[in-house]
Amino acid sequence: MNKKTIDQIDLNGKRVIIRVDFNVPMKGQQITNNKRIVAAIPTIKKAYESGAKVILLSHLGRIKEESDKAKKTLKPVAKELSNLINKSVKFIPETSGTIVKEAVKNMQDGDIIMLENTRFEDLNNKSESKNNPKLGKFWASLCDVFINDAFGTSHRSHASNVGIASNVSESAIGYLVEQEIEKISKAINNPARPAIAIIGGAKVTDKIQTIDHLIQNVDRVIIAGGMAHTFSKAQGLSVGNSLVQEEEIVELARNYLKKYQEKIVLPIDAALSPKFDNIAPIYNKYNSLEIPDGYMGLDIGPKTIELFKKVLNGAKTVIWNGPVGVCEFSNYSYGTSELAKIIGSLPNAYTVVGGGDSVAAIMNLGLESKFSHISTGGGACLMMLEGKPLPGVVAIQNKDDQPRKKVKIESSKK
Ligand code: AMP
């Protein structure tokens, strides 16, 4: 990769902003899974051990109104990080302004501070999510070096990644981003064959674009989950009340089915329900994804599980994004769990998984160690599968770029 990495910059005595992805699941003030915090530690450690003044930025959830703030504060995350690295992490309950500037000014080499949730700035005309140039410049003015280690948000062009990177003197990617790119690229660029991709989930409009690119690099693409019904409608099968997209997308699916007939694998049965609810499933009796009127397909059925097992047998590379059923409902999570077990037990296969629900299924089954790479970013992983560059990485300096002129300290008032 042509991007500067953290190892190529002298961090000693410098003010370094690290954009991390601490968007962790919480129950009240309790972090229920600290995987994302743990994943950022190597980069944070490298920075403070090199004598940098480390300023951490992250988002947590979405902030739409003032009342969201109390539930989405990063304060417990700062405490968790501090416990994990056994070092003080000073939490600053602001995202901009004089308090932030003063806190940075008072830092000693090796100190760590964490600012409040970057999305608090979204209450200000969506400054963070819409990459308000003033906000990016303000944050850039706080540091000498910017490190992007938030793979999970690298598919977005926000003030806290692209905004800072475009205004800072030196920038690089952290270890987590470097590793994610390397490991996902290995599965899509010249993969060991046979290579199989599995695309599930519900965001059909986003994901259907992926298929066109991905299918060029793999031998088969399994399409399941909510996605599958759009494809069966395209084949003229009945879909009942299942999730299907508008005609334009059905037409796209029809084109793909024509163009890539031999490579696309679709479910052949389903677990049905008369409503979108966690009630006992009914299995259809057809040998196709035919859904009767009044029902919806919420999971793959046993014949499909057998079919997918056969297709995956002997695979040397597997890329999986998205659940094959409504895995939030215990009655419809069976297919996703079985698929996780099948992929996890493939001998000598390079297996990559991205996307919250598929990753959660693997973790619930305790199968993490059976996979080659579990990505911390569903959307970013998907964008790579689509063959598109990640804006949060594109904005980082190339290996040979010289440091740019520093931006002047911006007024804290945006
Ligand atoms: P995505 O974010 O695109 O990976 O979609 C994940 C969502 O897909 C989960 O919330 C699942 O409930 C949903 N999903 C999976 N299969 C189906 C299905 N057959 N019908 C409706 N939703 C589904």
GROMACS .gro file of C-alpha atoms and ligand atoms in nm:
model
  437
    1MET     CA    1   0.000   0.000   0.000
    2ASN     CA    2   0.117   0.346  -0.084
    3LYS     CA    3  -0.002   0.517   0.235
    4LYS     CA    4   0.225   0.644   0.511
    5THR     CA    5   0.207   0.424   0.820
    6ILE     CA    6   0.257   0.517   1.185
    7ASP     CA    7   0.603   0.356   1.179
    8GLN     CA    8   0.722   0.607   0.919
    9ILE     CA    9   0.668   0.918   1.131
   10ASP     CA   10   0.878   1.043   1.421
   11LEU     CA   11   0.621   1.100   1.695
   12ASN     CA   12   0.854   1.208   1.974
   13GLY     CA   13   0.732   1.528   2.145
   14LYS     CA   14   0.459   1.577   1.885
   15ARG     CA   15   0.089   1.638   1.944
   16VAL     CA   16  -0.077   1.341   1.776
   17ILE     CA   17  -0.449   1.301   1.713
   18ILE     CA   18  -0.548   0.937   1.671
   19ARG     CA   19  -0.896   0.883   1.525
   20VAL     CA   20  -1.007   0.555   1.679
   21ASP     CA   21  -1.330   0.359   1.643
   22PHE     CA   22  -1.465   0.335   1.997
   23ASN     CA   23  -1.823   0.296   1.880
   24VAL     CA   24  -1.875   0.014   2.131
   25PRO     CA   25  -2.203  -0.151   2.233
   26MET     CA   26  -2.329  -0.016   2.567
   27LYS     CA   27  -2.602  -0.103   2.816
   28GLY     CA   28  -2.652   0.217   3.013
   29GLN     CA   29  -2.301   0.323   3.117
   30GLN     CA   30  -2.172  -0.036   3.083
   31ILE     CA   31  -1.959  -0.142   2.784
   32THR     CA   32  -2.087  -0.485   2.675
   33ASN     CA   33  -1.802  -0.564   2.434
   34ASN     CA   34  -1.462  -0.391   2.441
   35LYS     CA   35  -1.320  -0.556   2.126
   36ARG     CA   36  -1.289  -0.225   1.941
   37ILE     CA   37  -1.101  -0.062   2.230
   38VAL     CA   38  -0.861  -0.356   2.253
   39ALA     CA   39  -0.806  -0.344   1.875
   40ALA     CA   40  -0.682   0.018   1.892
   41ILE     CA   41  -0.430  -0.036   2.173
   42PRO     CA   42  -0.121  -0.120   1.960
   43THR     CA   43  -0.142   0.216   1.781
   44ILE     CA   44  -0.214   0.415   2.099
   45LYS     CA   45   0.073   0.239   2.279
   46LYS     CA   46   0.314   0.304   1.993
   47ALA     CA   47   0.229   0.676   2.010
   48TYR     CA   48   0.272   0.732   2.385
   49GLU     CA   49   0.574   0.506   2.408
   50SER     CA   50   0.733   0.717   2.133
   51GLY     CA   51   0.686   1.026   2.352
   52ALA     CA   52   0.385   1.173   2.173
   53LYS     CA   53   0.110   1.378   2.336
   54VAL     CA   54  -0.183   1.160   2.239
   55ILE     CA   55  -0.528   1.309   2.168
   56LEU     CA   56  -0.797   1.048   2.102
   57LEU     CA   57  -1.108   1.119   1.893
   58SER     CA   58  -1.399   0.882   1.833
   59HIS     CA   59  -1.771   0.882   1.771
   60LEU     CA   60  -2.023   0.675   1.965
   61GLY     CA   61  -2.362   0.610   1.809
   62ARG     CA   62  -2.568   0.884   1.651
   63ILE     CA   63  -2.658   1.217   1.809
   64LYS     CA   64  -2.982   1.365   1.681
   65GLU     CA   65  -3.095   1.571   1.978
   66GLU     CA   66  -2.955   1.718   2.299
   67SER     CA   67  -3.110   1.436   2.506
   68ASP     CA   68  -2.900   1.172   2.320
   69LYS     CA   69  -2.583   1.314   2.472
   70ALA     CA   70  -2.611   1.162   2.822
   71LYS     CA   71  -2.639   0.808   2.679
   72LYS     CA   72  -2.359   0.857   2.426
   73THR     CA   73  -2.079   1.004   2.631
   74LEU     CA   74  -1.733   0.852   2.584
   75LYS     CA   75  -1.651   0.890   2.955
   76PRO     CA   76  -1.689   0.516   3.036
   77VAL     CA   77  -1.477   0.435   2.730
   78ALA     CA   78  -1.190   0.654   2.858
   79LYS     CA   79  -1.209   0.466   3.189
   80GLU     CA   80  -1.209   0.127   3.016
   81LEU     CA   81  -0.907   0.220   2.802
   82SER     CA   82  -0.725   0.346   3.109
   83ASN     CA   83  -0.789   0.014   3.286
   84LEU     CA   84  -0.676  -0.186   2.983
   85ILE     CA   85  -0.345  -0.003   2.936
   86ASN     CA   86  -0.292   0.070   3.305
   87LYS     CA   87  -0.227   0.436   3.238
   88SER     CA   88  -0.416   0.760   3.294
   89VAL     CA   89  -0.650   0.864   3.011
   90LYS     CA   90  -0.782   1.211   3.085
   91PHE     CA   91  -1.137   1.257   2.962
   92ILE     CA   92  -1.225   1.605   2.830
   93PRO     CA   93  -1.605   1.649   2.828
   94GLU     CA   94  -1.596   1.880   2.523
   95THR     CA   95  -1.532   1.840   2.151
   96SER     CA   96  -1.413   2.193   2.072
   97GLY     CA   97  -1.358   2.531   2.234
   98THR     CA   98  -1.126   2.681   2.492
   99ILE     CA   99  -1.140   2.386   2.732
  100VAL     CA  100  -1.012   2.156   2.457
  101LYS     CA  101  -0.736   2.398   2.350
  102GLU     CA  102  -0.622   2.447   2.712
  103ALA     CA  103  -0.623   2.071   2.777
  104VAL     CA  104  -0.396   2.013   2.476
  105LYS     CA  105  -0.168   2.302   2.574
  106ASN     CA  106  -0.115   2.152   2.919
  107MET     CA  107  -0.014   1.807   2.795
  108GLN     CA  108   0.328   1.654   2.865
  109ASP     CA  109   0.501   1.405   2.635
  110GLY     CA  110   0.349   1.059   2.681
  111ASP     CA  111   0.013   1.194   2.813
  112ILE     CA  112  -0.320   1.072   2.676
  113ILE     CA  113  -0.644   1.269   2.660
  114MET     CA  114  -0.975   1.166   2.506
  115LEU     CA  115  -1.220   1.425   2.378
  116GLU     CA  116  -1.597   1.378   2.402
  117ASN     CA  117  -1.794   1.197   2.126
  118THR     CA  118  -1.721   1.369   1.792
  119ARG     CA  119  -2.088   1.333   1.692
  120PHE     CA  120  -2.190   1.581   1.962
  121GLU     CA  121  -2.083   1.824   1.686
  122ASP     CA  122  -2.370   1.692   1.474
  123LEU     CA  123  -2.609   1.904   1.680
  124ASN     CA  124  -2.432   2.193   1.510
  125ASN     CA  125  -2.567   2.145   1.153
  126LYS     CA  126  -2.417   1.797   1.132
  127SER     CA  127  -2.066   1.947   1.142
  128GLU     CA  128  -1.896   1.612   1.204
  129SER     CA  129  -2.091   1.390   0.963
  130LYS     CA  130  -2.105   1.652   0.689
  131ASN     CA  131  -1.736   1.730   0.725
  132ASN     CA  132  -1.773   2.101   0.806
  133PRO     CA  133  -1.435   2.246   0.697
  134LYS     CA  134  -1.412   2.471   1.003
  135LEU     CA  135  -1.443   2.176   1.239
  136GLY     CA  136  -1.179   1.972   1.051
  137LYS     CA  137  -0.946   2.274   1.058
  138PHE     CA  138  -1.003   2.330   1.429
  139TRP     CA  139  -0.916   1.971   1.518
  140ALA     CA  140  -0.617   1.977   1.279
  141SER     CA  141  -0.489   2.291   1.453
  142LEU     CA  142  -0.463   2.093   1.778
  143CYS     CA  143  -0.203   1.851   1.643
  144ASP     CA  144   0.119   1.805   1.443
  145VAL     CA  145   0.033   1.454   1.324
  146PHE     CA  146  -0.295   1.281   1.243
  147ILE     CA  147  -0.325   0.902   1.256
  148ASN     CA  148  -0.636   0.731   1.121
  149ASP     CA  149  -0.685   0.405   1.305
  150ALA     CA  150  -1.066   0.393   1.278
  151PHE     CA  151  -1.122   0.136   1.006
  152GLY     CA  152  -1.495   0.119   1.092
  153THR     CA  153  -1.551   0.481   0.979
  154SER     CA  154  -1.300   0.497   0.695
  155HIS     CA  155  -1.578   0.456   0.437
  156ARG     CA  156  -1.719   0.789   0.554
  157SER     CA  157  -1.591   1.136   0.478
  158HIS     CA  158  -1.627   1.304   0.816
  159ALA     CA  159  -1.458   1.602   0.984
  160SER     CA  160  -1.278   1.372   1.230
  161ASN     CA  161  -1.103   1.175   0.956
  162VAL     CA  162  -1.100   1.339   0.611
  163GLY     CA  163  -1.145   1.691   0.758
  164ILE     CA  164  -0.839   1.665   0.983
  165ALA     CA  165  -0.625   1.471   0.733
  166SER     CA  166  -0.681   1.741   0.468
  167ASN     CA  167  -0.553   2.016   0.698
  168VAL     CA  168  -0.278   1.860   0.903
  169SER     CA  169   0.095   1.877   0.843
  170GLU     CA  170   0.163   1.501   0.859
  171SER     CA  171  -0.071   1.201   0.851
  172ALA     CA  172  -0.054   0.823   0.852
  173ILE     CA  173  -0.265   0.513   0.904
  174GLY     CA  174  -0.244   0.318   1.231
  175TYR     CA  175  -0.176  -0.054   1.277
  176LEU     CA  176  -0.543  -0.156   1.281
  177VAL     CA  177  -0.626   0.015   0.951
  178GLU     CA  178  -0.307  -0.121   0.796
  179GLN     CA  179  -0.394  -0.474   0.907
  180GLU     CA  180  -0.758  -0.457   0.800
  181ILE     CA  181  -0.663  -0.338   0.451
  182GLU     CA  182  -0.394  -0.602   0.417
  183LYS     CA  183  -0.616  -0.889   0.536
  184ILE     CA  184  -0.928  -0.795   0.339
  185SER     CA  185  -0.721  -0.727   0.025
  186LYS     CA  186  -0.572  -1.074   0.050
  187ALA     CA  187  -0.922  -1.223   0.018
  188ILE     CA  188  -1.025  -1.017  -0.283
  189ASN     CA  189  -0.709  -0.955  -0.484
  190ASN     CA  190  -0.592  -1.277  -0.633
  191PRO     CA  191  -0.743  -1.506  -0.366
  192ALA     CA  192  -0.657  -1.873  -0.317
  193ARG     CA  193  -0.915  -2.073  -0.518
  194PRO     CA  194  -1.187  -2.176  -0.509
  195ALA     CA  195  -1.294  -1.841  -0.361
  196ILE     CA  196  -1.652  -1.797  -0.242
  197ALA     CA  197  -1.828  -1.480  -0.129
  198ILE     CA  198  -2.146  -1.478   0.078
  199ILE     CA  199  -2.354  -1.163   0.081
  200GLY     CA  200  -2.649  -1.151   0.320
  201GLY     CA  201  -2.829  -0.886   0.523
  202ALA     CA  202  -3.094  -0.635   0.436
  203LYS     CA  203  -2.922  -0.332   0.279
  204VAL     CA  204  -2.984  -0.460  -0.072
  205THR     CA  205  -2.943  -0.126  -0.245
  206ASP     CA  206  -2.594  -0.082  -0.094
  207LYS     CA  207  -2.488  -0.442  -0.133
  208ILE     CA  208  -2.608  -0.517  -0.482
  209GLN     CA  209  -2.333  -0.289  -0.618
  210THR     CA  210  -2.076  -0.507  -0.443
  211ILE     CA  211  -2.176  -0.816  -0.637
  212ASP     CA  212  -2.076  -0.676  -0.976
  213HIS     CA  213  -1.718  -0.615  -0.865
  214LEU     CA  214  -1.675  -0.906  -0.627
  215ILE     CA  215  -1.798  -1.165  -0.874
  216GLN     CA  216  -1.504  -1.089  -1.105
  217ASN     CA  217  -1.258  -1.199  -0.834
  218VAL     CA  218  -1.431  -1.506  -0.690
  219ASP     CA  219  -1.567  -1.836  -0.824
  220ARG     CA  220  -1.914  -1.828  -0.666
  221VAL     CA  221  -2.126  -1.566  -0.489
  222ILE     CA  222  -2.388  -1.692  -0.245
  223ILE     CA  223  -2.671  -1.440  -0.208
  224ALA     CA  224  -2.889  -1.487   0.101
  225GLY     CA  225  -3.073  -1.302   0.378
  226GLY     CA  226  -3.311  -1.025   0.277
  227MET     CA  227  -3.109  -0.984  -0.047
  228ALA     CA  228  -3.224  -1.320  -0.182
  229HIS     CA  229  -3.591  -1.226  -0.224
  230THR     CA  230  -3.509  -0.943  -0.464
  231PHE     CA  231  -3.326  -1.203  -0.676
  232SER     CA  232  -3.611  -1.455  -0.658
  233LYS     CA  233  -3.856  -1.184  -0.764
  234ALA     CA  234  -3.623  -1.119  -1.057
  235GLN     CA  235  -3.660  -1.488  -1.147
  236GLY     CA  236  -4.038  -1.456  -1.142
  237LEU     CA  237  -4.087  -1.651  -0.816
  238SER     CA  238  -4.350  -1.544  -0.563
  239VAL     CA  239  -4.205  -1.355  -0.269
  240GLY     CA  240  -4.512  -1.315  -0.045
  241ASN     CA  241  -4.451  -1.032   0.201
  242SER     CA  242  -4.072  -1.080   0.208
  243LEU     CA  243  -3.831  -0.791   0.195
  244VAL     CA  244  -3.794  -0.686  -0.170
  245GLN     CA  245  -3.658  -0.376  -0.333
  246GLU     CA  246  -3.812  -0.147  -0.590
  247GLU     CA  247  -3.838  -0.252  -0.956
  248GLU     CA  248  -3.514  -0.075  -1.053
  249ILE     CA  249  -3.314  -0.298  -0.817
  250VAL     CA  250  -3.510  -0.609  -0.921
  251GLU     CA  251  -3.409  -0.525  -1.280
  252LEU     CA  252  -3.044  -0.498  -1.174
  253ALA     CA  253  -3.076  -0.839  -1.005
  254ARG     CA  254  -3.227  -0.977  -1.329
  255ASN     CA  255  -2.924  -0.851  -1.523
  256TYR     CA  256  -2.681  -1.006  -1.278
  257LEU     CA  257  -2.864  -1.338  -1.294
  258LYS     CA  258  -2.830  -1.334  -1.673
  259LYS     CA  259  -2.470  -1.217  -1.675
  260TYR     CA  260  -2.338  -1.435  -1.394
  261GLN     CA  261  -2.575  -1.732  -1.407
  262GLU     CA  262  -2.306  -1.988  -1.327
  263LYS     CA  263  -2.156  -1.800  -1.038
  264ILE     CA  264  -2.463  -1.695  -0.837
  265VAL     CA  265  -2.603  -1.934  -0.575
  266LEU     CA  266  -2.943  -1.860  -0.419
  267PRO     CA  267  -3.132  -2.025  -0.130
  268ILE     CA  268  -3.368  -2.309  -0.222
  269ASP     CA  269  -3.596  -2.300   0.081
  270ALA     CA  270  -3.687  -2.068   0.366
  271ALA     CA  271  -3.807  -2.042   0.723
  272LEU     CA  272  -4.139  -1.861   0.691
  273SER     CA  273  -4.344  -1.643   0.919
  274PRO     CA  274  -4.682  -1.473   0.870
  275LYS     CA  275  -4.537  -1.160   1.037
  276PHE     CA  276  -4.205  -0.994   1.120
  277ASP     CA  277  -4.187  -1.142   1.467
  278ASN     CA  278  -3.992  -1.398   1.667
  279ILE     CA  279  -4.253  -1.674   1.640
  280ALA     CA  280  -4.194  -2.042   1.555
  281PRO     CA  281  -4.096  -2.078   1.187
  282ILE     CA  282  -4.283  -2.275   0.923
  283TYR     CA  283  -4.073  -2.438   0.649
  284ASN     CA  284  -4.186  -2.420   0.287
  285LYS     CA  285  -4.223  -2.743   0.096
  286TYR     CA  286  -4.090  -2.626  -0.239
  287ASN     CA  287  -3.746  -2.682  -0.384
  288SER     CA  288  -3.712  -2.313  -0.457
  289LEU     CA  289  -3.733  -1.986  -0.271
  290GLU     CA  290  -4.106  -1.965  -0.345
  291ILE     CA  291  -4.282  -1.775  -0.063
  292PRO     CA  292  -4.660  -1.822  -0.037
  293ASP     CA  293  -4.897  -1.526  -0.009
  294GLY     CA  294  -4.932  -1.395   0.343
  295TYR     CA  295  -4.585  -1.514   0.450
  296MET     CA  296  -4.234  -1.374   0.456
  297GLY     CA  297  -3.900  -1.555   0.437
  298LEU     CA  298  -3.697  -1.472   0.748
  299ASP     CA  299  -3.420  -1.733   0.737
  300ILE     CA  300  -3.275  -1.997   0.509
  301GLY     CA  301  -3.417  -2.349   0.550
  302PRO     CA  302  -3.242  -2.687   0.602
  303LYS     CA  303  -3.214  -2.767   0.228
  304THR     CA  304  -3.035  -2.439   0.171
  305ILE     CA  305  -2.795  -2.505   0.458
  306GLU     CA  306  -2.704  -2.837   0.290
  307LEU     CA  307  -2.665  -2.663  -0.048
  308PHE     CA  308  -2.437  -2.391   0.094
  309LYS     CA  309  -2.232  -2.658   0.272
  310LYS     CA  310  -2.177  -2.835  -0.060
  311VAL     CA  311  -2.083  -2.512  -0.240
  312LEU     CA  312  -1.839  -2.417   0.037
  313ASN     CA  313  -1.680  -2.761   0.052
  314GLY     CA  314  -1.318  -2.733  -0.060
  315ALA     CA  315  -1.317  -2.350  -0.063
  316LYS     CA  316  -0.975  -2.197  -0.007
  317THR     CA  317  -1.104  -1.840   0.043
  318VAL     CA  318  -1.435  -1.729   0.194
  319ILE     CA  319  -1.555  -1.370   0.233
  320TRP     CA  320  -1.875  -1.327   0.434
  321ASN     CA  321  -2.075  -1.009   0.490
  322GLY     CA  322  -2.426  -1.004   0.639
  323PRO     CA  323  -2.654  -1.257   0.812
  324VAL     CA  324  -2.858  -1.507   0.610
  325GLY     CA  325  -3.166  -1.452   0.826
  326VAL     CA  326  -3.318  -1.221   1.085
  327CYS     CA  327  -3.060  -1.326   1.342
  328GLU     CA  328  -3.195  -1.085   1.607
  329PHE     CA  329  -3.489  -1.330   1.639
  330SER     CA  330  -3.378  -1.654   1.809
  331ASN     CA  331  -3.622  -1.849   1.589
  332TYR     CA  332  -3.459  -1.719   1.270
  333SER     CA  333  -3.091  -1.717   1.367
  334TYR     CA  334  -3.036  -2.086   1.293
  335GLY     CA  335  -2.916  -2.041   0.933
  336THR     CA  336  -2.660  -1.775   1.028
  337SER     CA  337  -2.526  -1.988   1.315
  338GLU     CA  338  -2.502  -2.298   1.096
  339LEU     CA  339  -2.322  -2.101   0.827
  340ALA     CA  340  -2.073  -1.970   1.085
  341LYS     CA  341  -2.005  -2.330   1.191
  342ILE     CA  342  -1.964  -2.450   0.831
  343ILE     CA  343  -1.718  -2.172   0.739
  344GLY     CA  344  -1.533  -2.205   1.071
  345SER     CA  345  -1.468  -2.574   1.010
  346LEU     CA  346  -1.333  -2.546   0.653
  347PRO     CA  347  -0.982  -2.688   0.654
  348ASN     CA  348  -0.700  -2.466   0.523
  349ALA     CA  349  -0.931  -2.188   0.408
  350TYR     CA  350  -0.860  -1.815   0.437
  351THR     CA  351  -1.182  -1.678   0.588
  352VAL     CA  352  -1.277  -1.312   0.628
  353VAL     CA  353  -1.594  -1.184   0.794
  354GLY     CA  354  -1.725  -0.826   0.811
  355GLY     CA  355  -2.050  -0.675   0.939
  356GLY     CA  356  -2.196  -0.650   1.289
  357ASP     CA  357  -2.451  -0.933   1.273
  358SER     CA  358  -2.233  -1.200   1.114
  359VAL     CA  359  -1.950  -1.112   1.354
  360ALA     CA  360  -2.192  -1.126   1.651
  361ALA     CA  361  -2.308  -1.475   1.543
  362ILE     CA  362  -1.946  -1.596   1.538
  363MET     CA  363  -1.876  -1.445   1.879
  364ASN     CA  364  -2.194  -1.593   2.033
  365LEU     CA  365  -2.078  -1.936   1.919
  366GLY     CA  366  -1.724  -1.874   2.045
  367LEU     CA  367  -1.585  -1.943   1.697
  368GLU     CA  368  -1.361  -1.636   1.663
  369SER     CA  369  -1.040  -1.835   1.655
  370LYS     CA  370  -1.173  -2.045   1.364
  371PHE     CA  371  -1.169  -1.745   1.128
  372SER     CA  372  -0.863  -1.590   0.962
  373HIS     CA  373  -0.986  -1.232   0.998
  374ILE     CA  374  -1.284  -1.073   1.170
  375SER     CA  375  -1.315  -0.718   1.048
  376THR     CA  376  -1.401  -0.431   1.285
  377GLY     CA  377  -1.589  -0.251   1.006
  378GLY     CA  378  -1.892  -0.378   0.813
  379GLY     CA  379  -1.946  -0.077   0.582
  380ALA     CA  380  -1.575  -0.019   0.523
  381CYS     CA  381  -1.523  -0.388   0.451
  382LEU     CA  382  -1.812  -0.380   0.204
  383MET     CA  383  -1.668  -0.076   0.028
  384MET     CA  384  -1.342  -0.264  -0.020
  385LEU     CA  385  -1.533  -0.563  -0.161
  386GLU     CA  386  -1.692  -0.319  -0.403
  387GLY     CA  387  -1.343  -0.221  -0.517
  388LYS     CA  388  -1.386   0.140  -0.407
  389PRO     CA  389  -1.117   0.338  -0.222
  390LEU     CA  390  -1.196   0.436   0.138
  391PRO     CA  391  -1.216   0.817   0.174
  392GLY     CA  392  -1.066   0.806   0.526
  393VAL     CA  393  -0.759   0.631   0.386
  394VAL     CA  394  -0.736   0.824   0.057
  395ALA     CA  395  -0.706   1.149   0.260
  396ILE     CA  396  -0.389   1.022   0.434
  397GLN     CA  397  -0.050   1.124   0.292
  398ASN     CA  398   0.128   0.892   0.054
  399LYS     CA  399   0.456   0.731   0.164
  400ASP     CA  400   0.676   0.983  -0.018
  401ASP     CA  401   0.477   1.298   0.064
  402GLN     CA  402   0.662   1.570   0.256
  403PRO     CA  403   0.499   1.732   0.562
  404ARG     CA  404   0.263   2.017   0.463
  405LYS     CA  405   0.253   2.369   0.607
  406LYS     CA  406   0.077   2.376   0.944
  407VAL     CA  407  -0.271   2.528   0.971
  408LYS     CA  408  -0.308   2.829   1.195
  409ILE     CA  409  -0.488   2.779   1.527
  410GLU     CA  410  -0.856   2.816   1.443
  411SER     CA  411  -1.101   3.003   1.654
  412SER     CA  412  -1.273   2.750   1.876
  413LYS     CA  413  -1.610   2.900   1.778
  414LYS     CA  414  -1.732   2.742   1.459
  415AMP     P1  415  -2.703  -0.560   0.683
  415AMP     O1  416  -2.680  -0.440   0.770
  415AMP     O2  417  -2.730  -0.527   0.541
  415AMP     O3  418  -2.594  -0.663   0.701
  415AMP     O4  419  -2.837  -0.626   0.734
  415AMP     C1  420  -2.849  -0.687   0.857
  415AMP     C2  421  -2.996  -0.710   0.882
  415AMP     O5  422  -3.048  -0.797   0.782
  415AMP     C3  423  -3.025  -0.778   1.014
  415AMP     O6  424  -3.083  -0.684   1.099
  415AMP     C4  425  -3.125  -0.888   0.975
  415AMP     O7  426  -3.237  -0.888   1.057
  415AMP     C5  427  -3.165  -0.851   0.834
  415AMP     N1  428  -3.212  -0.966   0.756
  415AMP     C6  429  -3.146  -1.079   0.726
  415AMP     N2  430  -3.224  -1.165   0.656
  415AMP     C7  431  -3.344  -1.105   0.642
  415AMP     C8  432  -3.466  -1.141   0.581
  415AMP     N3  433  -3.481  -1.258   0.519
  415AMP     N4  434  -3.569  -1.054   0.585
  415AMP     C9  435  -3.554  -0.934   0.648
  415AMP     N5  436  -3.442  -0.893   0.708
  415AMP    C10  437  -3.337  -0.977   0.705
   0.00000   0.00000   0.00000
